[in-house]
mmCIF file of C-alpha atoms in Angstrom:
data_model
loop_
_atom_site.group_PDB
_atom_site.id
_atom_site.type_symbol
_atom_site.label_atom_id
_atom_site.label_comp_id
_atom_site.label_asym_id
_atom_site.label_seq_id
_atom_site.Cartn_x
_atom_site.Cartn_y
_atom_site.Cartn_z
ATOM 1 C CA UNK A 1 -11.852 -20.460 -34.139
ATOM 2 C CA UNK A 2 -9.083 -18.521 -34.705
ATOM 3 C CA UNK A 3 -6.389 -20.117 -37.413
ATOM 4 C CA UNK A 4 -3.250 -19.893 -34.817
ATOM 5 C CA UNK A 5 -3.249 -19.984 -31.150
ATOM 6 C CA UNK A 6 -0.098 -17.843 -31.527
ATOM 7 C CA UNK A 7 1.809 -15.761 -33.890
ATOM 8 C CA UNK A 8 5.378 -15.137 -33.652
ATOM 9 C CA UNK A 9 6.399 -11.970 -35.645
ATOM 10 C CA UNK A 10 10.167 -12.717 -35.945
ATOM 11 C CA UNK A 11 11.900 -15.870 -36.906
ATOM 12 C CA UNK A 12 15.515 -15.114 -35.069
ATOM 13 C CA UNK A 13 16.649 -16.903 -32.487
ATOM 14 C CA UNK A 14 13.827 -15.362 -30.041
ATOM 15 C CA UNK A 15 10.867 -16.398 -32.202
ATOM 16 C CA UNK A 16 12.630 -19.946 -33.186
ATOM 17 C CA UNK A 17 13.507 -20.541 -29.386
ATOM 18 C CA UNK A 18 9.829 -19.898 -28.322
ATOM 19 C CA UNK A 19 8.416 -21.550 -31.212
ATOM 20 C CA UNK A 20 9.918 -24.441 -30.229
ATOM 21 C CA UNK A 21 8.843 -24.330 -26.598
ATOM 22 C CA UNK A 22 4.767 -23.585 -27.312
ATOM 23 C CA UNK A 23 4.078 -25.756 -30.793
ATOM 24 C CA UNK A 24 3.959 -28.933 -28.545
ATOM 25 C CA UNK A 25 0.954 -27.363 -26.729
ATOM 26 C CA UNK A 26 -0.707 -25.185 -29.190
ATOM 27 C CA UNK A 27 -0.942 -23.985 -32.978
ATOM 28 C CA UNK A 28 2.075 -22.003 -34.018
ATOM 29 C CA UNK A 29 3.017 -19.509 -36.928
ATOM 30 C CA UNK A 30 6.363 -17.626 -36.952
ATOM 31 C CA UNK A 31 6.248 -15.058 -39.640
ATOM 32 C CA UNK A 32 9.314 -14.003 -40.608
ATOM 33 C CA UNK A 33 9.733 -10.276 -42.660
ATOM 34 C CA UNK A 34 12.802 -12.095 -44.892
ATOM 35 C CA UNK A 35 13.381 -14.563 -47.536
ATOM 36 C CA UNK A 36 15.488 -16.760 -44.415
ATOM 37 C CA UNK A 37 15.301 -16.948 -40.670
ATOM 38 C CA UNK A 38 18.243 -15.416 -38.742
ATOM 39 C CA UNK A 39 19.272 -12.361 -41.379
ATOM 40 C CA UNK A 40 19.695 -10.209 -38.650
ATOM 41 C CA UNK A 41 21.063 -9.974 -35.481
ATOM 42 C CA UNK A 42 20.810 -14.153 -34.584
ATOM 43 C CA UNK A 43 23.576 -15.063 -37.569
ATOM 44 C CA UNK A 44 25.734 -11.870 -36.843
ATOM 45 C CA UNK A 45 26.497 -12.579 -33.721
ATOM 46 C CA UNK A 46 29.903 -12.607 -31.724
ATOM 47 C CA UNK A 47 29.314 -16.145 -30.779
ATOM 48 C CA UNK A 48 30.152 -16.411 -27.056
ATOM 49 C CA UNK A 49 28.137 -17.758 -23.693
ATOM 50 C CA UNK A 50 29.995 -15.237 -20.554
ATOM 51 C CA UNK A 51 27.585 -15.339 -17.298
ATOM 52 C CA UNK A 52 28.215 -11.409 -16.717
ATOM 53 C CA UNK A 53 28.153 -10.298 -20.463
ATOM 54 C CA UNK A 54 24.625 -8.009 -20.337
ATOM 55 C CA UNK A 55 25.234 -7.458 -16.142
ATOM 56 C CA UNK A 56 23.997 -9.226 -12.868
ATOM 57 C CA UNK A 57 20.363 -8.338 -13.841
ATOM 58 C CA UNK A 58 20.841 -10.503 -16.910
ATOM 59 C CA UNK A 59 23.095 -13.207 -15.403
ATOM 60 C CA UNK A 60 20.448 -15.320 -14.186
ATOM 61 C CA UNK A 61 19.101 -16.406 -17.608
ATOM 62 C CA UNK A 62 22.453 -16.912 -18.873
ATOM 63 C CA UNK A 63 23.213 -19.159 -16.030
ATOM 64 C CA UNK A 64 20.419 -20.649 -16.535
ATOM 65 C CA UNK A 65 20.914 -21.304 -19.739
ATOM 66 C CA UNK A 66 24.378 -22.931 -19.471
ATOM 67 C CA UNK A 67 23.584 -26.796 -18.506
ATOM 68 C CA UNK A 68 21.138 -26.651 -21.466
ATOM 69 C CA UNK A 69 23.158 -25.736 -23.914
ATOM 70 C CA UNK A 70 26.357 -27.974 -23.023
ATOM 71 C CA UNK A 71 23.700 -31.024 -22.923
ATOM 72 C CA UNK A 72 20.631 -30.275 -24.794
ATOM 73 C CA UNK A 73 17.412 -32.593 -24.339
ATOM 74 C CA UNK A 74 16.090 -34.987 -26.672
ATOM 75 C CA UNK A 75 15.487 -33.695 -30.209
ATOM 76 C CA UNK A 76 18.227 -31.420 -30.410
ATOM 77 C CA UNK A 77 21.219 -33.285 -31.486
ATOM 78 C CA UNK A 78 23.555 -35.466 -29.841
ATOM 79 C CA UNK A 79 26.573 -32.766 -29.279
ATOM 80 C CA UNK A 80 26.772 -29.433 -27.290
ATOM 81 C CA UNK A 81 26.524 -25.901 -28.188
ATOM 82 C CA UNK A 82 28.987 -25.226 -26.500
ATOM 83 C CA UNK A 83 32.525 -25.129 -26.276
ATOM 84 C CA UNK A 84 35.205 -24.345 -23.980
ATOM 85 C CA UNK A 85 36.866 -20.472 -24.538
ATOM 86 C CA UNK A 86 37.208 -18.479 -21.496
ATOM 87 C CA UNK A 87 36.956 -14.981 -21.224
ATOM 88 C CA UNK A 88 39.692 -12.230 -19.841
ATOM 89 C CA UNK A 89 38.399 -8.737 -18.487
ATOM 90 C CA UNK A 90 41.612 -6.529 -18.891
ATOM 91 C CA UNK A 91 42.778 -3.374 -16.897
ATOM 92 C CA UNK A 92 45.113 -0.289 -16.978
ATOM 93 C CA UNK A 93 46.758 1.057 -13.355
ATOM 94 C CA UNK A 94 43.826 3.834 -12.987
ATOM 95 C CA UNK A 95 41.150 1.037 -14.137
ATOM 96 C CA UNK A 96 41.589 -0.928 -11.141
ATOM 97 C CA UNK A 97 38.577 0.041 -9.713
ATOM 98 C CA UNK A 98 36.718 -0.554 -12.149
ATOM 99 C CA UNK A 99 38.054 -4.010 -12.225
ATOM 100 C CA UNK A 100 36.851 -4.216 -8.257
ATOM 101 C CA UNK A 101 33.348 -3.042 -9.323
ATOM 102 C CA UNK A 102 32.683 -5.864 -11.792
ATOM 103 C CA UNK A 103 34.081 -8.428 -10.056
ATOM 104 C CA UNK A 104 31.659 -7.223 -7.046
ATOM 105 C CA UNK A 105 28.743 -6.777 -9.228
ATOM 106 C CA UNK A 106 28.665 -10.878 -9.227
ATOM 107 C CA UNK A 107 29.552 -11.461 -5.455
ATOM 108 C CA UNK A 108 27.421 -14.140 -4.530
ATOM 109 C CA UNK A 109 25.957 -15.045 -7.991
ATOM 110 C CA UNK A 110 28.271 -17.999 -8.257
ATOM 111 C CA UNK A 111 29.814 -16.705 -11.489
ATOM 112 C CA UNK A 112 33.327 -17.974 -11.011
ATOM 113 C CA UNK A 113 35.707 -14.938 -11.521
ATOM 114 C CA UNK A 114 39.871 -15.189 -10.560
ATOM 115 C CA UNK A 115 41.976 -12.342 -10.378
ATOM 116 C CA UNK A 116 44.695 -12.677 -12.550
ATOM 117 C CA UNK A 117 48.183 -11.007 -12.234
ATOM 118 C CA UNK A 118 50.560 -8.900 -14.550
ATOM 119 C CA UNK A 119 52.543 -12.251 -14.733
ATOM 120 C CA UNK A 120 49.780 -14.631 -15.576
ATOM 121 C CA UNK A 121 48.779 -11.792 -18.045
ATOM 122 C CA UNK A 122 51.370 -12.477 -20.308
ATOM 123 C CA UNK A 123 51.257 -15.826 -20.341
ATOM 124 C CA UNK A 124 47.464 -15.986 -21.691
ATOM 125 C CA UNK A 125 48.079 -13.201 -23.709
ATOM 126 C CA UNK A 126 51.854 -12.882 -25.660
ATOM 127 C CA UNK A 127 52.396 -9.165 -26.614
ATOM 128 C CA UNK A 128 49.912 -7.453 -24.515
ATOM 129 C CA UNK A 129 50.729 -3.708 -23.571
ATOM 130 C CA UNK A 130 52.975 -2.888 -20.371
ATOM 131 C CA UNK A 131 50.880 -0.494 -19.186
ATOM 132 C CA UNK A 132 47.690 -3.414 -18.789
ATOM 133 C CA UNK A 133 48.734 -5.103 -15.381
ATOM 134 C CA UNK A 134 45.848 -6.990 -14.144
ATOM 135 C CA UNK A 135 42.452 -8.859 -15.249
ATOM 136 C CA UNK A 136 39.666 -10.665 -14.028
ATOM 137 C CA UNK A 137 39.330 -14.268 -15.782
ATOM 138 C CA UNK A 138 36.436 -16.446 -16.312
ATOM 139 C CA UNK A 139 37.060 -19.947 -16.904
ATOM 140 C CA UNK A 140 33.404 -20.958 -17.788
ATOM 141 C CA UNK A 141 33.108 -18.750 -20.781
ATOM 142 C CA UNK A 142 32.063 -20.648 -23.827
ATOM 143 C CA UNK A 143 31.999 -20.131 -27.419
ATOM 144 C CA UNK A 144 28.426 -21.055 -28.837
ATOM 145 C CA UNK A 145 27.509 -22.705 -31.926
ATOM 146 C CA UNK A 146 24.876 -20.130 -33.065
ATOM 147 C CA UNK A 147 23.793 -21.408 -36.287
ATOM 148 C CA UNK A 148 23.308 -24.814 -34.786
ATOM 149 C CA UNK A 149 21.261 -23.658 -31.878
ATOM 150 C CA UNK A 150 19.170 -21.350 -34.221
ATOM 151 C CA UNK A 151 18.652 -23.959 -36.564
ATOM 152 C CA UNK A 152 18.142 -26.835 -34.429
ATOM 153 C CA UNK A 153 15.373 -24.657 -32.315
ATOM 154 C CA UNK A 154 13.574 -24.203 -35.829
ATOM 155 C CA UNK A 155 13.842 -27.763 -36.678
ATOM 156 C CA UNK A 156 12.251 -28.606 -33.097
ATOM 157 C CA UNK A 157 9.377 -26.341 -33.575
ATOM 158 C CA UNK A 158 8.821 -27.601 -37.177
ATOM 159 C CA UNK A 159 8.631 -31.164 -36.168
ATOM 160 C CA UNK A 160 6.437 -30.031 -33.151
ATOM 161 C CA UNK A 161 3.949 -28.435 -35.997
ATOM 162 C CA UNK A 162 4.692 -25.203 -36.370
ATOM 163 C CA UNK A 163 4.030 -23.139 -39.370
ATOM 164 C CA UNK A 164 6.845 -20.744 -40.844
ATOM 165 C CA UNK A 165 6.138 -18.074 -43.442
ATOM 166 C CA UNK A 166 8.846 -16.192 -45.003
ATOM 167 C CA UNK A 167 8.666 -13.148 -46.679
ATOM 168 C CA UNK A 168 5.627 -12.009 -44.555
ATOM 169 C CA UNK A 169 6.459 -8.843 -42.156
ATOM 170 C CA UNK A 170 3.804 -7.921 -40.305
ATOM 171 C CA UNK A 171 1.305 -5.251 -42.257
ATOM 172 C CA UNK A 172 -1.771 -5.363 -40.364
ATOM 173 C CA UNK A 173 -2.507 -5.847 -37.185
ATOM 174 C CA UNK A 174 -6.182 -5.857 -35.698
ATOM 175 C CA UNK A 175 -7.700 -7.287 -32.540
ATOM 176 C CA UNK A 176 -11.173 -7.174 -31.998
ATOM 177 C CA UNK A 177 -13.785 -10.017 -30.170
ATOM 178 C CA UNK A 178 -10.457 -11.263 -28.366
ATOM 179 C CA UNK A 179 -8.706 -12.332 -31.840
ATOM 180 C CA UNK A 180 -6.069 -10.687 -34.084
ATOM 181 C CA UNK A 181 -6.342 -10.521 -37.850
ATOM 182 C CA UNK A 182 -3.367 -9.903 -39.184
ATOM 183 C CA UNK A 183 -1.902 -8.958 -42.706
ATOM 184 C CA UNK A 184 1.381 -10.742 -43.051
ATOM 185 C CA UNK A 185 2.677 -9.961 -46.275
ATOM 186 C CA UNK A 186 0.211 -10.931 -48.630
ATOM 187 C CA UNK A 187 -1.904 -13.477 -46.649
ATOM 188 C CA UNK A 188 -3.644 -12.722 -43.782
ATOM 189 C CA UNK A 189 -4.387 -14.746 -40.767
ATOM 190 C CA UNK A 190 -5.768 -14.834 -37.071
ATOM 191 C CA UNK A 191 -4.659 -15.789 -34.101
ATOM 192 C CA UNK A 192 -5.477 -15.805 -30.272
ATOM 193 C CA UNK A 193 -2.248 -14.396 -29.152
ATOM 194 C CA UNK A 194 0.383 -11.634 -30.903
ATOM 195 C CA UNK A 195 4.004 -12.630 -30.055
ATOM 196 C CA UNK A 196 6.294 -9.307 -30.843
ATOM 197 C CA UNK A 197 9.884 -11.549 -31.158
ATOM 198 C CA UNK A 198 10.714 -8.746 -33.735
ATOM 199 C CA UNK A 199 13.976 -7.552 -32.491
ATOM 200 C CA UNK A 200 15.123 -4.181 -33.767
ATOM 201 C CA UNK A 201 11.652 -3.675 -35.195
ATOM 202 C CA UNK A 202 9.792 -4.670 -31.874
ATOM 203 C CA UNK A 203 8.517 -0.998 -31.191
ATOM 204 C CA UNK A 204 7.438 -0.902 -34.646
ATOM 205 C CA UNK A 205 5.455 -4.133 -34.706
ATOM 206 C CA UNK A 206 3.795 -2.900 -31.596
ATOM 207 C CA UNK A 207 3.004 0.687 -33.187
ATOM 208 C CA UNK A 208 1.299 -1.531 -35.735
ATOM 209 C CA UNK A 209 -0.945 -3.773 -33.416
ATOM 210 C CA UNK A 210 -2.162 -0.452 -31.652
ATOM 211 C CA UNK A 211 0.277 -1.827 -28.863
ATOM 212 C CA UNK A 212 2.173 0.999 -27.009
ATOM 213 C CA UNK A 213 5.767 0.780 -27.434
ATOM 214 C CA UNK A 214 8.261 0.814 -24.877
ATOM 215 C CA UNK A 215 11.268 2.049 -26.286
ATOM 216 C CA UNK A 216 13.028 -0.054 -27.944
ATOM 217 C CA UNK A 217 16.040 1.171 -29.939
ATOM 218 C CA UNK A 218 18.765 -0.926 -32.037
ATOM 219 C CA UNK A 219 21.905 0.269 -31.978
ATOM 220 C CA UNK A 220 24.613 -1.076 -34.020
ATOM 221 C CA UNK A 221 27.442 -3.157 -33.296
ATOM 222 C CA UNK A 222 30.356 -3.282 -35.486
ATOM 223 C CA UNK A 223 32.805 -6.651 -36.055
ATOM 224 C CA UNK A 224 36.287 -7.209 -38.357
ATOM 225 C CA UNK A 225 38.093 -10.235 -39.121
ATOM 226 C CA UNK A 226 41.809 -9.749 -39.186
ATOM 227 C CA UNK A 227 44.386 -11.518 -40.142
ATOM 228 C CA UNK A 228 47.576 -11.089 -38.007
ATOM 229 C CA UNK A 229 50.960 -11.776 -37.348
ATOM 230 C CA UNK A 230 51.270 -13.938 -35.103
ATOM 231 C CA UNK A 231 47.871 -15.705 -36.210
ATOM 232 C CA UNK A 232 45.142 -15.780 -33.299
ATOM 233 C CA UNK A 233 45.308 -19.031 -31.400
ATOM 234 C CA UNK A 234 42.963 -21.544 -31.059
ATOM 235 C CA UNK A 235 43.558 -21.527 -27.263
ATOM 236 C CA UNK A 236 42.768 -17.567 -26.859
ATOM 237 C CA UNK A 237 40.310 -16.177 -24.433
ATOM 238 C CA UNK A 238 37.652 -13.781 -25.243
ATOM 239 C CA UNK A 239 39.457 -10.644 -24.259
ATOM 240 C CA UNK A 240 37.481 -7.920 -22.884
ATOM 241 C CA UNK A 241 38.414 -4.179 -21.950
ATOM 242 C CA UNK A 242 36.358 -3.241 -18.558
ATOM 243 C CA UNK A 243 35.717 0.361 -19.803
ATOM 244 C CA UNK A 244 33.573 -1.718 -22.556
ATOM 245 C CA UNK A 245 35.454 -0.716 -25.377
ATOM 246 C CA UNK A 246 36.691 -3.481 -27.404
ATOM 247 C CA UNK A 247 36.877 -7.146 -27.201
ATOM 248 C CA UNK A 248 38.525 -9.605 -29.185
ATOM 249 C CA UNK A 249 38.673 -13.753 -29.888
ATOM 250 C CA UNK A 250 39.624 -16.104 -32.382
ATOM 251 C CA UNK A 251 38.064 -17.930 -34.902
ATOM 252 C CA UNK A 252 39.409 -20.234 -37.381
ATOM 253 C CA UNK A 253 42.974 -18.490 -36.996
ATOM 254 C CA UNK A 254 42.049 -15.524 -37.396
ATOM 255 C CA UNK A 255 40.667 -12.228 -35.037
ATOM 256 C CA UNK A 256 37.315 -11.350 -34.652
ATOM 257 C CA UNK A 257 37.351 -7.810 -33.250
ATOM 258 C CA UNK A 258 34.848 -5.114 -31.986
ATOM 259 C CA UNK A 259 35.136 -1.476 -30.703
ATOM 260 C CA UNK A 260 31.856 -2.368 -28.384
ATOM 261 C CA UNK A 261 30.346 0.266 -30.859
ATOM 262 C CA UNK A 262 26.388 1.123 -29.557
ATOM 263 C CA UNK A 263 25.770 3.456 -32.437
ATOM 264 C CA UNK A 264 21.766 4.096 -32.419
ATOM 265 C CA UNK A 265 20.003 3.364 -35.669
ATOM 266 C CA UNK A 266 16.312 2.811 -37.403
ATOM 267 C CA UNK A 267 15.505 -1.107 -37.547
ATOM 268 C CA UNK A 268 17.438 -2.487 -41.176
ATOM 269 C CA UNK A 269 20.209 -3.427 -42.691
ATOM 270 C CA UNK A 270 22.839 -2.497 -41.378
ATOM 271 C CA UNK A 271 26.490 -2.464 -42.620
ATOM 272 C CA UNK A 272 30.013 -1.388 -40.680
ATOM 273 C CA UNK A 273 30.995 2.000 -40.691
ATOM 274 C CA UNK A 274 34.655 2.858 -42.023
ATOM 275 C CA UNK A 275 35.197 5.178 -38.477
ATOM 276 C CA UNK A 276 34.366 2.686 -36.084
ATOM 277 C CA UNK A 277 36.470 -0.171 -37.732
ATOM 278 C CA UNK A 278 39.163 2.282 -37.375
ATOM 279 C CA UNK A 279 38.492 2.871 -34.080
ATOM 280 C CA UNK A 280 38.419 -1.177 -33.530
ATOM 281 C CA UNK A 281 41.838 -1.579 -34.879
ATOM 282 C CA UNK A 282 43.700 1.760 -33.115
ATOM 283 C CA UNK A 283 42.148 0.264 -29.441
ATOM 284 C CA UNK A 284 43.432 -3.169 -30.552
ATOM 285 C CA UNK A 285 47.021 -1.673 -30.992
ATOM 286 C CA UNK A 286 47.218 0.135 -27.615
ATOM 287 C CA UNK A 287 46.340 -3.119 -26.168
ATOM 288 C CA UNK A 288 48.255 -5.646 -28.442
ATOM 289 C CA UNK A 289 51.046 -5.436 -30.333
ATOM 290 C CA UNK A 290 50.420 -7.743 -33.025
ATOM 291 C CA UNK A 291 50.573 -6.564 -36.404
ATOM 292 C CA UNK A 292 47.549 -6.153 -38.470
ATOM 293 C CA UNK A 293 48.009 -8.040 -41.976
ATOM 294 C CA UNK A 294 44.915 -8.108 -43.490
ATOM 295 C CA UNK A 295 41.138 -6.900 -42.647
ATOM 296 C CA UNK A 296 39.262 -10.019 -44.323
ATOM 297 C CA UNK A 297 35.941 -9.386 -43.234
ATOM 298 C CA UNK A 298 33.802 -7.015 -41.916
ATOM 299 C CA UNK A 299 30.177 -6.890 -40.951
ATOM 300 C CA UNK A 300 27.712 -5.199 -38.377
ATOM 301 C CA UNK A 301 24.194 -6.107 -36.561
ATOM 302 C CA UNK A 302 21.899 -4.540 -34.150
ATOM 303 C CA UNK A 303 21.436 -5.029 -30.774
ATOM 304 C CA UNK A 304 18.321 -3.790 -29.694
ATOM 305 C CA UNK A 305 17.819 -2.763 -25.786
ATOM 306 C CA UNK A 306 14.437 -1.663 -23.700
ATOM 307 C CA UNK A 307 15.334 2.041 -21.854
ATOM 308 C CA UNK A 308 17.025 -0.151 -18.363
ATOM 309 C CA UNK A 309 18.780 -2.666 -20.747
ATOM 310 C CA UNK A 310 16.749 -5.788 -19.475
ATOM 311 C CA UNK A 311 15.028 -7.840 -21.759
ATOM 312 C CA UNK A 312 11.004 -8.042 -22.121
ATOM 313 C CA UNK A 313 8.902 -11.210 -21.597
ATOM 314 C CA UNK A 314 5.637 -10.876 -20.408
ATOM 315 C CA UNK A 315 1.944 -9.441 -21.675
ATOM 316 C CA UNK A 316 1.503 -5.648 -22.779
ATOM 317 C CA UNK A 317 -0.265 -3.780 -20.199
ATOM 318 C CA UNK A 318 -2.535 -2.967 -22.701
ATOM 319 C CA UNK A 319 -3.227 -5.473 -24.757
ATOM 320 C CA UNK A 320 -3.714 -8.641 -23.121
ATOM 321 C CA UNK A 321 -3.027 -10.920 -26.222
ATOM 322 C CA UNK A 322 -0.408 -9.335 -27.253
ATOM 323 C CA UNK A 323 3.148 -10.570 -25.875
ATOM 324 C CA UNK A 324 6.683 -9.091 -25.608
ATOM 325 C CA UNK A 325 10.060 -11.199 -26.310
ATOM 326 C CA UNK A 326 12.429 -8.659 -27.091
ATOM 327 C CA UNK A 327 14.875 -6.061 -25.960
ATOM 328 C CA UNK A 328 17.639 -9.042 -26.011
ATOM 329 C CA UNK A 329 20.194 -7.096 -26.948
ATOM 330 C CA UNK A 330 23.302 -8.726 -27.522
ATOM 331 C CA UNK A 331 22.655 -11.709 -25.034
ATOM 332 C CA UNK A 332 19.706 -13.069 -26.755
ATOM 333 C CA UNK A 333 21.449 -16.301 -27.984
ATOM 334 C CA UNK A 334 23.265 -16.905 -24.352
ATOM 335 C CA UNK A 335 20.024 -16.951 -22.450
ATOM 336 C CA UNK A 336 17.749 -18.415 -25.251
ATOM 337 C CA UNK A 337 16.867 -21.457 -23.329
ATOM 338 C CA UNK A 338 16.075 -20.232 -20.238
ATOM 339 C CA UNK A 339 14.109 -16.782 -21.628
ATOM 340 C CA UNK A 340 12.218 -19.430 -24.349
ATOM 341 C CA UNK A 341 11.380 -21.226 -21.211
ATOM 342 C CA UNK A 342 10.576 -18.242 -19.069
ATOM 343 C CA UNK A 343 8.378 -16.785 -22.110
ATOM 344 C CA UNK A 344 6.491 -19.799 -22.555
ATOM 345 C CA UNK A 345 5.320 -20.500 -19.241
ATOM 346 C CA UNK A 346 3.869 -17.343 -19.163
ATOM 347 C CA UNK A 347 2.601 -17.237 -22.494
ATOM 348 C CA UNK A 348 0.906 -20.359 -22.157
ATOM 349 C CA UNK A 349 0.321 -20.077 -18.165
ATOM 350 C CA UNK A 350 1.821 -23.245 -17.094
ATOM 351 C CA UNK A 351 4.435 -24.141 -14.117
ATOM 352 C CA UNK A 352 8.113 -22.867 -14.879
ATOM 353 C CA UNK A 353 10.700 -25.411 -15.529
ATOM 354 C CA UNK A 354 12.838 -26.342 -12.955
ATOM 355 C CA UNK A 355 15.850 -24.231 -14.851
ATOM 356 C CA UNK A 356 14.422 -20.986 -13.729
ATOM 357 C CA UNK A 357 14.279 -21.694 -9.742
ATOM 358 C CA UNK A 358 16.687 -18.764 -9.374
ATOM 359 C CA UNK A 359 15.225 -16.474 -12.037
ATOM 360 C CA UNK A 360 12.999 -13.508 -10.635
ATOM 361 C CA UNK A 361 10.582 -13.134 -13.716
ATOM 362 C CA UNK A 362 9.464 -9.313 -12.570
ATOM 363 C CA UNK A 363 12.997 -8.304 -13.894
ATOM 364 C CA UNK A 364 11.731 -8.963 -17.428
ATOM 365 C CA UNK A 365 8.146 -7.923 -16.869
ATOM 366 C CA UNK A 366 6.999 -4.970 -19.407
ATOM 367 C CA UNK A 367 5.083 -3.499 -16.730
ATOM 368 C CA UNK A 368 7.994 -2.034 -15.157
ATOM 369 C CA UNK A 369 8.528 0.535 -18.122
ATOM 370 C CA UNK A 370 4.985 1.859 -16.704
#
């Protein structure tokens, strides 16, 4: 008998939402390549829950998502993850259009979206730009508590049974008589079943288990903290430009803010690059006009997309026991509980949970990418 019924490679919020999902039902190990879960992408993330951040393809799981995360079950804390924001899609004169597209790209989804005026503008947003004269506003945007959810999902699948190991990337990877061995740092173990919850180093995890990979690629996202006059308030929506340039919200008083960089990179480390917080701050001042007192912070992470932007859950084509739960990009923490869900029920091949009625689980399915 193998050791594990499943390995996770990956302890970010992909492997520690799954994790948490399976170890009632089987033997779990989530080996994790650093010295803590969440180094990457899961604790640099923006922080937000918007039902068409990631597109209508993507919606569903984030929708899905929502009523679990404002009132979690049992075992994950008394409070919500959530809490309220709202989010502001801004356009110029010649971007109306595009402000017509996205608000038809979620006709019928139920995603509540309300045009809002020049007028109305102003009032949400004190100094914005003449030339901006209309947006599309979405009062169900949240801010999520991301470090709660990741760490509470952990806690669940530790209490549950599972195993972590830290420090352990994947080394070795080979399955023969319907088991893996794998080399995971400096132990090795087996298991039935491969999970690849590796995020910017899925593809490379799969090169390793003889696994073809699909494509893939990180690409980096940058953020800055600024300090500004006036100070961010608490009461500010997550501002959004619709050509996908920038967004902006605020936290603790101050302004997080991105350029909506996608810069492609190798799997690592990464770290902000002095152009593209440049290029955050110019966009900010052609939309704002707030001075800029201070950059306080800075940091970067990478958001890591299959080729049609959709994320994958389901089996390899060619390897049977080995299992995809990646290409989350930067909507991995929004839909964790209904893609953990998804993921599991096919993992383990038991009956969906009622959350995912209206999700279509061929969208995600890795045999699409052929």
């Amino acid at each position: 008998m193998p050791d594990y019924d499943v390995v996770i490679i990956g302890a970010g919020i992909a492997g520690a939402s799954l994790a948490a999902e399976i170890a009632p039902h089987c033997r779990v190990l989530i080996a994790e390549a650093e010295d803590r879960p969440g180094y990457h992408s899961t604790g640099r993330s923006a922080a937000f829950w918007a039902e068409s951040y990631g597109g209508p393809q993507v919606q569903p799981l984030t929708t899905a998502s929502g009523p679990w995360l404002h009132s979690p079950p049992p075992g994950y804390g008394e409070r919500s993850f959530l809490g309220p924001r709202g989010s502001l899609t801004l356009a110029r004169r010649d971007e109306l259009a595009l402000l017509d597209a996205f608000e038809a790209e979620f006709a019928g989804s139920g995603v509540r979206m309300e045009r809002r005026d020049r007028a109305a503008l102003e009032a949400m947003l004190p100094g914005l730009a003449a030339d901006i004269v209309a947006g599309t506003y979405e009062p169900d945007c949240q801010d999520i508590d991301v470090g709660g959810l990741h760490q509470a999902y952990l806690a669940v699948a530790r209490r549950a049974g599972a195993a972590i190991a830290l420090r352990a990337p994947l080394v070795g990877a080979v399955h023969a008589s319907g088991s893996w061995t794998l080399t995971l740092g400096e132990q090795q173990v087996t298991a039935a079943k491969l999970v690849d919850a590796a995020g910017a180093w899925a593809d490379p995890v799969a090169k390793r288990a003889g696994v073809r990979p699909l494509g893939v690629r990180p690409y980096r996202r940058t953020v800055i903290q600024l300090r500004t006059a006036p100070a961010a308030s608490a009461d500010l929506p997550l501002t959004l430009g619709v050509r996908g340039d920038y967004y902006f919200k605020p936290e603790a008083g101050r302004l997080w803010l991105s350029p909506h960089d996608e810069t492609p990179e190798e799997p690592g480390d990464t770290a902000p690059d002095e152009l593209d917080m440049a290029l955050a701050i110019d966009r900010f001042g052609q939309v704002m006009d707030w001075r800029i007192e201070a950059v306080e912070h800075r940091w970067a992470g990478q958001r890591s997309f299959a080729p049609d932007r959709l994320p994958l859950i389901g089996f390899a084509a060619d390897n049977p026991c080995f299992f995809w739960f990646a290409g989350q990009g930067g909507f991995g923490i929004q839909t964790a509980p209904a893609a953990a869900k998804l993921a599991a029920a096919i993992l383990l091949g038991i009956t969906p949970d009622a959350m995912l009625r209206a999700v279509d689980a061929q969208l995600y399915n890795p045999a699409r990418l052929g």
